[in-house]
Each structure stands twice: as structure tokens, then as C-alpha cells.
CSV table of C-alpha atoms in Angstrom, one decimal:
chain,number,residue,atom,x,y,z
A,1,UNK,CA,-0.2,-1.4,-53.7
A,2,UNK,CA,1.6,0.8,-51.0
A,3,UNK,CA,5.3,0.8,-51.3
A,4,UNK,CA,7.7,0.1,-48.5
A,5,UNK,CA,10.8,2.3,-48.5
A,6,UNK,CA,13.3,1.5,-45.8
A,7,UNK,CA,16.0,3.7,-44.2
A,8,UNK,CA,18.6,1.0,-45.2
A,9,UNK,CA,18.7,-2.1,-47.3
A,10,UNK,CA,21.0,-4.9,-48.5
A,11,UNK,CA,20.7,-7.1,-51.5
A,12,UNK,CA,22.6,-10.4,-51.5
A,13,UNK,CA,23.5,-11.3,-55.1
A,14,UNK,CA,25.4,-14.2,-56.7
A,15,UNK,CA,28.8,-12.6,-56.0
A,16,UNK,CA,28.0,-12.4,-52.3
A,17,UNK,CA,26.8,-16.0,-52.2
A,18,UNK,CA,29.8,-17.2,-54.0
A,19,UNK,CA,32.3,-15.6,-51.7
A,20,UNK,CA,30.4,-16.9,-48.6
A,21,UNK,CA,30.5,-20.4,-50.0
A,22,UNK,CA,34.2,-19.9,-50.6
A,23,UNK,CA,34.7,-19.1,-46.9
A,24,UNK,CA,32.7,-22.2,-45.9
A,25,UNK,CA,34.6,-24.5,-48.2
A,26,UNK,CA,37.9,-23.1,-46.9
A,27,UNK,CA,37.2,-24.5,-43.4
A,28,UNK,CA,38.5,-21.3,-41.9
A,29,UNK,CA,35.7,-19.1,-40.6
A,30,UNK,CA,37.6,-17.1,-37.9
A,31,UNK,CA,40.1,-14.5,-38.9
A,32,UNK,CA,42.1,-15.6,-42.0
A,33,UNK,CA,42.7,-14.6,-45.6
A,34,UNK,CA,39.5,-12.6,-46.2
A,35,UNK,CA,40.1,-10.5,-43.1
A,36,UNK,CA,43.7,-9.6,-44.1
A,37,UNK,CA,42.6,-9.0,-47.6
A,38,UNK,CA,39.9,-6.6,-46.5
A,39,UNK,CA,42.4,-4.8,-44.2
A,40,UNK,CA,44.7,-4.3,-47.1
A,41,UNK,CA,42.0,-3.0,-49.5
A,42,UNK,CA,40.4,-0.7,-46.9
A,43,UNK,CA,43.7,0.9,-46.0
A,44,UNK,CA,44.4,1.4,-49.7
A,45,UNK,CA,41.0,3.0,-50.2
A,46,UNK,CA,41.2,5.3,-47.2
A,47,UNK,CA,44.9,6.2,-47.9
A,48,UNK,CA,46.5,4.9,-44.7
A,49,UNK,CA,49.3,2.5,-44.2
A,50,UNK,CA,47.4,0.2,-41.8
A,51,UNK,CA,43.9,-1.1,-41.1
A,52,UNK,CA,42.9,-3.5,-38.3
A,53,UNK,CA,39.6,-5.2,-38.5
A,54,UNK,CA,37.5,-5.7,-35.3
A,55,UNK,CA,34.0,-7.1,-34.7
A,56,UNK,CA,32.1,-3.7,-34.6
A,57,UNK,CA,32.4,0.0,-34.9
A,58,UNK,CA,32.1,0.3,-31.1
A,59,UNK,CA,35.0,-2.1,-30.7
A,60,UNK,CA,37.0,0.0,-33.1
A,61,UNK,CA,36.5,3.0,-30.9
A,62,UNK,CA,37.3,1.1,-27.7
A,63,UNK,CA,40.4,-0.5,-29.2
A,64,UNK,CA,41.7,2.8,-30.6
A,65,UNK,CA,41.2,4.7,-27.3
A,66,UNK,CA,42.8,1.8,-25.3
A,67,UNK,CA,45.8,1.8,-27.6
A,68,UNK,CA,46.3,5.5,-26.9
A,69,UNK,CA,46.1,4.7,-23.2
A,70,UNK,CA,48.8,2.0,-23.5
A,71,UNK,CA,51.0,4.0,-25.8
A,72,UNK,CA,53.8,5.6,-23.7
A,73,UNK,CA,54.4,8.3,-26.2
A,74,UNK,CA,51.2,10.0,-25.1
A,75,UNK,CA,51.5,10.6,-21.3
A,76,UNK,CA,48.6,13.0,-21.2
A,77,UNK,CA,46.3,10.2,-22.3
A,78,UNK,CA,45.4,8.4,-19.1
A,79,UNK,CA,42.4,7.3,-17.0
A,80,UNK,CA,40.2,10.2,-16.1
A,81,UNK,CA,41.4,12.4,-19.0
A,82,UNK,CA,38.8,14.4,-20.8
A,83,UNK,CA,37.9,13.7,-24.5
A,84,UNK,CA,36.3,16.6,-26.4
A,85,UNK,CA,33.5,15.1,-28.5
A,86,UNK,CA,30.1,15.7,-30.0
A,87,UNK,CA,26.7,15.4,-28.2
A,88,UNK,CA,24.9,14.7,-31.5
A,89,UNK,CA,25.8,11.2,-32.6
A,90,UNK,CA,25.1,7.6,-31.9
A,91,UNK,CA,25.8,6.8,-28.3
A,92,UNK,CA,28.6,4.4,-29.0
A,93,UNK,CA,31.2,7.2,-29.3
A,94,UNK,CA,30.5,8.5,-25.7
A,95,UNK,CA,30.1,4.9,-24.4
A,96,UNK,CA,33.6,4.0,-25.7
A,97,UNK,CA,35.1,7.0,-23.9
A,98,UNK,CA,33.4,6.1,-20.6
A,99,UNK,CA,34.2,2.4,-20.9
A,100,UNK,CA,38.0,3.0,-21.2
A,101,UNK,CA,37.9,5.2,-18.1
A,102,UNK,CA,37.9,8.6,-19.8
A,103,UNK,CA,35.3,11.4,-19.5
A,104,UNK,CA,33.5,13.0,-22.5
A,105,UNK,CA,33.4,16.8,-22.7
A,106,UNK,CA,30.8,18.1,-25.1
A,107,UNK,CA,30.7,21.1,-27.4
A,108,UNK,CA,27.8,22.3,-29.5
A,109,UNK,CA,27.2,21.4,-33.2
A,110,UNK,CA,26.4,23.2,-36.4
A,111,UNK,CA,22.6,23.3,-36.6
A,112,UNK,CA,22.8,22.6,-40.4
A,113,UNK,CA,25.3,19.8,-40.8
A,114,UNK,CA,25.3,18.3,-37.3
A,115,UNK,CA,29.1,18.6,-36.9
A,116,UNK,CA,31.2,19.9,-33.9
A,117,UNK,CA,31.8,23.6,-34.1
A,118,UNK,CA,35.6,24.2,-34.0
A,119,UNK,CA,35.0,27.6,-32.4
A,120,UNK,CA,33.2,25.8,-29.6
A,121,UNK,CA,36.2,23.5,-29.1
A,122,UNK,CA,38.5,26.5,-29.0
A,123,UNK,CA,36.3,28.3,-26.5
A,124,UNK,CA,36.2,25.3,-24.2
A,125,UNK,CA,40.0,25.1,-24.1
A,126,UNK,CA,40.5,28.9,-23.8
A,127,UNK,CA,38.1,29.1,-20.9
A,128,UNK,CA,39.4,26.0,-19.1
A,129,UNK,CA,41.3,26.5,-15.8
A,130,UNK,CA,43.3,23.4,-16.8
A,131,UNK,CA,43.5,22.7,-20.5
A,132,UNK,CA,46.0,19.9,-19.8
A,133,UNK,CA,43.1,17.8,-18.5
A,134,UNK,CA,42.0,17.4,-22.1
A,135,UNK,CA,44.0,14.9,-24.2
A,136,UNK,CA,41.9,13.9,-27.3
A,137,UNK,CA,39.5,15.4,-29.7
A,138,UNK,CA,37.2,12.6,-30.9
A,139,UNK,CA,35.2,14.1,-33.7
A,140,UNK,CA,32.4,12.4,-35.8
A,141,UNK,CA,31.9,12.8,-39.5
A,142,UNK,CA,28.1,12.4,-39.0
A,143,UNK,CA,25.8,11.4,-41.8
A,144,UNK,CA,28.8,11.5,-44.1
A,145,UNK,CA,29.5,15.2,-43.7
A,146,UNK,CA,33.3,15.8,-43.2
A,147,UNK,CA,34.3,17.9,-40.2
A,148,UNK,CA,36.5,21.0,-40.7
A,149,UNK,CA,39.8,19.1,-40.3
A,150,UNK,CA,42.1,22.1,-40.9
A,151,UNK,CA,40.6,24.0,-37.9
A,152,UNK,CA,40.3,21.0,-35.7
A,153,UNK,CA,43.9,19.9,-36.4
A,154,UNK,CA,45.2,23.4,-35.8
A,155,UNK,CA,43.5,23.6,-32.4
A,156,UNK,CA,44.8,20.2,-31.5
A,157,UNK,CA,48.3,21.2,-32.4
A,158,UNK,CA,48.0,24.4,-30.4
A,159,UNK,CA,46.9,22.6,-27.3
A,160,UNK,CA,49.0,19.4,-27.8
A,161,UNK,CA,45.9,17.2,-28.3
A,162,UNK,CA,45.5,14.0,-30.3
A,163,UNK,CA,42.8,13.8,-33.0
A,164,UNK,CA,40.7,10.7,-33.4
A,165,UNK,CA,38.2,10.6,-36.3
A,166,UNK,CA,35.0,8.5,-35.9
A,167,UNK,CA,34.3,8.0,-39.6
A,168,UNK,CA,31.7,5.2,-39.0
A,169,UNK,CA,29.1,7.0,-41.1
A,170,UNK,CA,31.4,8.5,-43.8
A,171,UNK,CA,32.8,5.7,-46.0
A,172,UNK,CA,34.5,7.6,-48.8
A,173,UNK,CA,33.6,11.2,-47.8
A,174,UNK,CA,36.3,13.7,-48.7
A,175,UNK,CA,37.8,16.7,-47.1
A,176,UNK,CA,40.0,18.8,-49.5
A,177,UNK,CA,40.4,15.9,-51.8
A,178,UNK,CA,41.5,13.5,-49.1
A,179,UNK,CA,39.3,10.7,-47.7
A,180,UNK,CA,38.2,11.3,-44.1
A,181,UNK,CA,39.9,8.8,-41.8
A,182,UNK,CA,43.3,9.7,-43.2
A,183,UNK,CA,43.5,13.1,-41.6
A,184,UNK,CA,44.4,12.4,-38.0
A,185,UNK,CA,46.3,10.1,-35.7
A,186,UNK,CA,43.7,7.3,-36.2
A,187,UNK,CA,40.2,6.7,-37.2
A,188,UNK,CA,37.4,4.2,-36.7
A,189,UNK,CA,34.8,2.8,-39.1
A,190,UNK,CA,31.7,0.7,-38.7
A,191,UNK,CA,30.3,-1.6,-41.4
A,192,UNK,CA,26.9,-2.0,-39.7
A,193,UNK,CA,24.1,-3.3,-41.9
A,194,UNK,CA,22.7,0.2,-42.4
A,195,UNK,CA,26.0,1.8,-43.5
A,196,UNK,CA,27.4,2.4,-47.0
A,197,UNK,CA,29.6,-0.7,-46.8
A,198,UNK,CA,27.5,-3.4,-45.1
A,199,UNK,CA,28.8,-6.4,-43.4
A,200,UNK,CA,26.3,-6.9,-40.6
A,201,UNK,CA,28.6,-6.2,-37.6
A,202,UNK,CA,32.2,-5.3,-38.3
A,203,UNK,CA,34.5,-2.4,-37.6
A,204,UNK,CA,38.0,-1.1,-38.4
A,205,UNK,CA,40.7,1.2,-37.2
A,206,UNK,CA,42.9,2.9,-39.7
A,207,UNK,CA,46.2,4.7,-39.0
A,208,UNK,CA,49.7,5.5,-40.4
A,209,UNK,CA,51.2,4.7,-37.0
A,210,UNK,CA,52.9,1.3,-36.7
A,211,UNK,CA,53.0,1.3,-32.9
A,212,UNK,CA,49.2,2.0,-32.6
A,213,UNK,CA,48.7,-0.8,-35.1
A,214,UNK,CA,50.8,-3.2,-33.0
A,215,UNK,CA,48.9,-2.3,-29.9
A,216,UNK,CA,45.4,-2.7,-31.4
A,217,UNK,CA,46.4,-6.1,-32.8
A,218,UNK,CA,47.2,-7.2,-29.3
A,219,UNK,CA,44.2,-5.5,-27.6
A,220,UNK,CA,41.7,-7.1,-30.0
A,221,UNK,CA,43.1,-10.6,-29.0
A,222,UNK,CA,42.8,-10.1,-25.2
A,223,UNK,CA,46.2,-8.5,-25.0
A,224,UNK,CA,48.2,-11.5,-26.0
A,225,UNK,CA,52.0,-11.3,-26.3
A,226,UNK,CA,51.8,-12.4,-29.9
A,227,UNK,CA,50.7,-9.8,-32.4
A,228,UNK,CA,51.1,-11.9,-35.5
A,229,UNK,CA,48.0,-11.8,-37.8
A,230,UNK,CA,48.0,-15.6,-37.9
A,231,UNK,CA,50.5,-16.8,-35.4
A,232,UNK,CA,53.3,-18.6,-37.1
A,233,UNK,CA,53.4,-21.1,-34.3
A,234,UNK,CA,51.0,-23.1,-36.3
A,235,UNK,CA,53.9,-24.0,-38.4
A,236,UNK,CA,56.1,-24.6,-35.4
A,237,UNK,CA,57.7,-21.3,-34.4
A,238,UNK,CA,56.7,-17.8,-33.4
A,239,UNK,CA,59.0,-14.8,-33.0
A,240,UNK,CA,57.5,-14.3,-29.5
A,241,UNK,CA,58.4,-17.9,-28.5
A,242,UNK,CA,60.0,-18.1,-25.0
A,243,UNK,CA,63.7,-18.4,-25.6
A,244,UNK,CA,64.1,-20.6,-22.5
A,245,UNK,CA,64.7,-24.1,-23.9
A,246,UNK,CA,62.8,-25.6,-21.0
A,247,UNK,CA,59.7,-23.5,-21.5
A,248,UNK,CA,56.6,-24.9,-23.1
A,249,UNK,CA,54.6,-21.6,-23.1
A,250,UNK,CA,52.5,-20.9,-26.2
A,251,UNK,CA,52.7,-17.1,-27.1
A,252,UNK,CA,49.1,-17.3,-28.4
A,253,UNK,CA,48.0,-17.8,-24.8
A,254,UNK,CA,50.4,-15.5,-23.0
A,255,UNK,CA,49.1,-12.0,-22.3
A,256,UNK,CA,51.1,-8.9,-21.3
A,257,UNK,CA,48.1,-6.5,-21.6
A,258,UNK,CA,44.5,-6.5,-20.5
A,259,UNK,CA,42.5,-6.5,-23.7
A,260,UNK,CA,39.3,-7.7,-25.4
A,261,UNK,CA,38.1,-10.3,-27.8
A,262,UNK,CA,37.3,-8.1,-30.7
A,263,UNK,CA,38.4,-10.5,-33.5
A,264,UNK,CA,36.1,-10.7,-36.5
A,265,UNK,CA,34.9,-13.4,-38.8
A,266,UNK,CA,35.7,-14.3,-42.4
A,267,UNK,CA,32.1,-14.0,-43.4
A,268,UNK,CA,31.8,-10.2,-42.7
A,269,UNK,CA,35.1,-9.5,-44.3
A,270,UNK,CA,34.1,-11.4,-47.4
A,271,UNK,CA,30.9,-9.5,-47.8
A,272,UNK,CA,32.8,-6.3,-47.3
A,273,UNK,CA,35.3,-7.2,-50.0
A,274,UNK,CA,32.5,-7.6,-52.6
A,275,UNK,CA,31.2,-4.1,-51.6
A,276,UNK,CA,34.6,-2.3,-51.7
A,277,UNK,CA,34.6,-3.1,-55.5
A,278,UNK,CA,31.3,-1.2,-55.7
A,279,UNK,CA,31.9,1.6,-53.3
A,280,UNK,CA,32.3,4.4,-55.9
A,281,UNK,CA,29.0,3.4,-57.5
A,282,UNK,CA,27.3,3.2,-54.1
A,283,UNK,CA,28.5,6.7,-53.3
A,284,UNK,CA,27.4,8.2,-56.6
A,285,UNK,CA,23.9,6.6,-56.4
A,286,UNK,CA,23.4,7.9,-52.9
A,287,UNK,CA,24.5,11.4,-54.0
A,288,UNK,CA,22.0,11.2,-57.0
A,289,UNK,CA,19.2,10.3,-54.6
A,290,UNK,CA,20.0,13.1,-52.3
A,291,UNK,CA,20.1,15.6,-55.2
A,292,UNK,CA,16.7,14.3,-56.5
A,293,UNK,CA,15.1,14.5,-53.1
A,294,UNK,CA,16.4,18.1,-52.6
A,295,UNK,CA,15.0,19.2,-55.9
A,296,UNK,CA,11.6,17.6,-55.2
A,297,UNK,CA,11.3,18.9,-51.6
A,298,UNK,CA,12.8,22.4,-52.1
A,299,UNK,CA,9.2,23.7,-52.4
A,300,UNK,CA,8.8,23.0,-48.6
A,301,UNK,CA,11.9,25.0,-47.5
A,302,UNK,CA,9.7,27.1,-45.3
A,303,UNK,CA,9.1,24.0,-43.2
A,304,UNK,CA,12.1,21.7,-43.8
A,305,UNK,CA,15.8,22.3,-43.6
A,306,UNK,CA,17.1,19.9,-46.3
A,307,UNK,CA,20.6,18.4,-46.3
A,308,UNK,CA,23.4,20.4,-48.1
A,309,UNK,CA,24.4,18.7,-51.3
A,310,UNK,CA,28.1,18.0,-52.1
A,311,UNK,CA,29.9,15.5,-54.2
A,312,UNK,CA,32.4,15.2,-51.4
A,313,UNK,CA,29.8,13.6,-49.1
A,314,UNK,CA,29.2,9.9,-49.0
A,315,UNK,CA,25.7,10.1,-47.6
A,316,UNK,CA,24.6,7.6,-44.9
A,317,UNK,CA,21.0,8.8,-45.1
A,318,UNK,CA,18.8,11.8,-46.0
A,319,UNK,CA,18.6,14.0,-42.8
A,320,UNK,CA,15.8,16.5,-42.5
A,321,UNK,CA,15.3,19.2,-39.8
A,322,UNK,CA,11.9,20.7,-39.0
A,323,UNK,CA,12.2,24.5,-38.8
A,324,UNK,CA,10.9,26.5,-35.9
A,325,UNK,CA,7.7,27.6,-37.8
A,326,UNK,CA,6.8,24.1,-38.9
A,327,UNK,CA,3.1,23.4,-39.2
A,328,UNK,CA,3.6,19.8,-38.0
A,329,UNK,CA,5.8,18.2,-35.3
A,330,UNK,CA,8.3,15.5,-35.9
A,331,UNK,CA,6.3,12.7,-34.3
A,332,UNK,CA,3.2,13.3,-36.4
A,333,UNK,CA,5.2,13.7,-39.6
A,334,UNK,CA,7.1,10.5,-39.0
A,335,UNK,CA,3.9,8.7,-38.2
A,336,UNK,CA,2.3,9.9,-41.4
A,337,UNK,CA,5.3,8.9,-43.4
A,338,UNK,CA,5.2,5.4,-41.8
A,339,UNK,CA,1.5,5.1,-42.7
A,340,UNK,CA,2.5,5.7,-46.3
A,341,UNK,CA,5.2,3.0,-46.2
A,342,UNK,CA,8.2,5.4,-45.7
A,343,UNK,CA,10.4,4.3,-42.8
A,344,UNK,CA,12.3,7.0,-40.9
A,345,UNK,CA,14.5,7.4,-37.8
A,346,UNK,CA,14.5,10.2,-35.2
A,347,UNK,CA,17.8,12.0,-35.1
A,348,UNK,CA,20.2,11.1,-32.2
A,349,UNK,CA,19.2,12.7,-28.9
A,350,UNK,CA,21.6,15.2,-27.3
A,351,UNK,CA,23.7,12.8,-25.3
A,352,UNK,CA,24.2,14.7,-22.0
A,353,UNK,CA,20.7,16.2,-21.8
A,354,UNK,CA,18.4,13.8,-23.6
A,355,UNK,CA,20.0,10.3,-23.2
A,356,UNK,CA,18.9,8.6,-19.9
A,357,UNK,CA,22.3,6.8,-19.6
A,358,UNK,CA,24.0,10.2,-19.2
A,359,UNK,CA,21.5,11.9,-16.9
A,360,UNK,CA,24.3,12.5,-14.4
A,361,UNK,CA,25.6,15.2,-16.8
A,362,UNK,CA,22.2,16.9,-17.4
A,363,UNK,CA,22.6,19.8,-14.9
A,364,UNK,CA,26.1,20.5,-16.2
A,365,UNK,CA,25.1,20.9,-19.8
A,366,UNK,CA,21.5,22.3,-19.5
A,367,UNK,CA,21.1,25.2,-21.9
A,368,UNK,CA,24.8,24.9,-23.1
A,369,UNK,CA,24.1,22.8,-26.2
A,370,UNK,CA,21.0,24.5,-27.8
A,371,UNK,CA,21.7,23.3,-31.4
A,372,UNK,CA,22.2,19.7,-30.3
A,373,UNK,CA,19.1,19.8,-28.2
A,374,UNK,CA,17.0,21.3,-31.0
A,375,UNK,CA,18.3,18.6,-33.5
A,376,UNK,CA,17.5,15.9,-30.9
A,377,UNK,CA,13.9,17.0,-30.9
A,378,UNK,CA,13.3,18.2,-34.5
A,379,UNK,CA,15.6,16.3,-36.9
A,380,UNK,CA,15.0,12.9,-38.5
A,381,UNK,CA,16.2,11.0,-41.5
A,382,UNK,CA,14.9,8.7,-44.3
A,383,UNK,CA,16.8,6.5,-46.7
A,384,UNK,CA,18.8,7.5,-49.7
A,385,UNK,CA,20.5,4.1,-50.2
A,386,UNK,CA,21.6,2.8,-53.6
A,387,UNK,CA,18.7,0.4,-53.9
A,388,UNK,CA,16.1,3.2,-54.2
A,389,UNK,CA,14.8,3.8,-57.7
A,390,UNK,CA,13.7,7.0,-59.3
A,391,UNK,CA,10.2,5.8,-58.8
A,392,UNK,CA,10.8,5.4,-55.1
A,393,UNK,CA,12.2,8.9,-54.9
A,394,UNK,CA,9.2,10.3,-56.8
A,395,UNK,CA,6.9,8.5,-54.3
A,396,UNK,CA,8.7,10.0,-51.3
A,397,UNK,CA,8.2,13.5,-52.8
A,398,UNK,CA,4.6,12.8,-53.6
A,399,UNK,CA,4.0,11.6,-50.0
A,400,UNK,CA,5.5,14.7,-48.5
A,401,UNK,CA,3.3,16.8,-50.8
A,402,UNK,CA,0.2,14.9,-49.7
A,403,UNK,CA,1.0,15.2,-46.0
A,404,UNK,CA,1.7,18.9,-46.1
A,405,UNK,CA,-1.5,19.5,-48.1
A,406,UNK,CA,-3.5,17.7,-45.5
A,407,UNK,CA,-1.9,19.6,-42.6
A,408,UNK,CA,-1.9,23.1,-44.2
């Protein structure tokens, strides 16, 4: 019988069922103890002082950028400012920049690991007539690969820029023995169903900065005056209570900022808590699967560029790039894999030149991002998740062998 091998998977065991039942029986399904426990555990795992949970990775990006806008310590961060970012990633990163009123500025990526090239960031700033129009470098640790944080942070320091890590796809990846997400002013995470920690829809911002933390807590609750995790007014008093003895205002419903409803649910945090306990095993199993796939597919290195293996990478998936002299195009290869029960995803289109939503930038960036455009047409990925067995891996390798034999 034909196997079905998915890009991602989730298995709900007894531990997950028990903790969800615990949430239901608590009669508290909106933000409560599980959310705060997850925030504490995730900050501890990443190595930051603070973690603020929100309802998605996209919300984490928006909340983080909005906090920088409101923070008076960063006068260069304002509406219309330019944010240097990558053209090769999920569109949420660029969308968040646009939605808060900033403008993305793209630099090309490394054709082998998909990451922003620091020399391209440097070139952009050196050649700019007004480098002060840039205020943030928003990098992405894509597919689990860590960016060159030493180079990026050095460039940011030279030009007085903030660094924001989008670590949505890099749960536990390391750079020089430090976990990514702890190497800049702030970082965002996604716990989408296909990621290494899976909660369905949930995101987080991590930081060592208490003021950014305070602002995000307010922003995620529609900008309310009260930034208490659970407002103490439930028990009769809040530190933000109006001191006027004649006032009957409730600080939970007073707002001194314009924000969003980005609060999350206890269910997602509960599922995430179960998985945090397993994260090192999850990372190791994914690394093992990548290593086995590399060993089995190495014979096709004249056709396929395989992912670099490193024990510092927490792999989101198994990315493959078709080389220039490939005997098969991506669409046909992916179709043949699907016919054999192996699911795949096309790599992210180059945002300013291949994403319809950003067509207004196409003429500006045409022929300026050759690596990102090549990846957008010729890269794809398959699963390497922790639920794949050695038998599944062997089947994937056999299927590639069969396809290339048929198309030789």
C-alpha cells in the first residue's frame, strides 16, 4: 500500500489530552495560568528575561514592530521608515512591516542557505543617499538556519539600527552556542501547526527589555492602560486604578494606546507546554532525519542541492534546490513525488518580484535579487519531522531514485 508522507504532522497523545482536559475543567479558557507558565518556560529555554504570548507569529511581528514605534527611546523608528529584510520567506514578515506603516527594503540571500547576505545589507546602507531612513534590520532564521548574527549586529551598531529576529522557523537553533532569538533587541516566534513546537495558531515575542515587554502587553490587549497579566481588579484593586475617589472607571477598559486583540488561549499554551518538555528530542530526531536523507540523496548531487547539515540547526523541513542543469523541473518533480505519496511545498516566492501583493515593487527590484528569484522558482521542501520513521526515510530515497531513473 502506498505510503503518505506529509510535510508536517502532529500526534495527540494522552499527555496532550490530559492537559486540555485540565484547561476545560479549570473554567478558564482565555489567558490564564497555562499562558503565563508557557511564557516563563519559553523565555527560560531561549535565554531571555521576558516572553509575551500572542495569538500567532504574524501578531508577534506586528506587536513587536508596533512596540518599537511607540517606544520613545527609538526616535528613528517611525511611520514610513525603511526596514531591511529578506525577500525569501513567508509573506507575513513583509506584511507586518507594511501593516504598521513602515516600508520593506530587500537585499539578496545566500543561494545555499536562504539567509540574508550581510554584505548586501552593508552595500545597501553604504550606497544609500540617506542611511538614516533605515531604522531596523528584520532578519529571518529561515528553515532553522541561523543568520550571521555577528556581522548583522556589527552593521546595525555602525549605522545605529535595531535588530529584530524573526525566529518563527528556528525553535532551538543555535548561533555560537546561543539560541537564536536571544541575540538582538527582540525576536518573534510562531507555533503554527507545521513548526517544531506545534500549538495550532500561537506566537510569542521574546526580549530582555522591560519597556518593550510592557508595551507589547498593552498592545496585545487593544492598548489598554492596565498591563497586568491578569488584572488585579478582579480582586478589587489595580495599580492603574483612577485615584479620583469619584471615578468609577475600570482600567481594563481604559486605553491610552491604539492596539490589537492579540491575546491567546489556554489550549494552545497547554499544548505548547507539553512539547517544550520534548523539544530537545524533537530537534535531535529532525537532525537525524536530515542526515539520513542527505546520505541517501547524495548520489544526486549533480541535480539537487541538499541542505547543509549542522547540529546547531533545528530543522523546520528538508529544503532542496534544483540545480541549473537539472533534468527535471520543480513542478514535474513535485508532481511525481505527490503521485508516490510524498507531500512537498514550493519554496517561498521572491516577495517583491514574484508575490502578486507586492507587484508595486517589481520594477524597483527586477534583476536585483537573482538568488531569491532563482530559489523562488527552483527550491522546494519535504518533511523531516519527528514522526518520520527510518522506513519512511528509506521510502523517500527510493522514490527519488525511481523518479530520476525514469527521467534520465
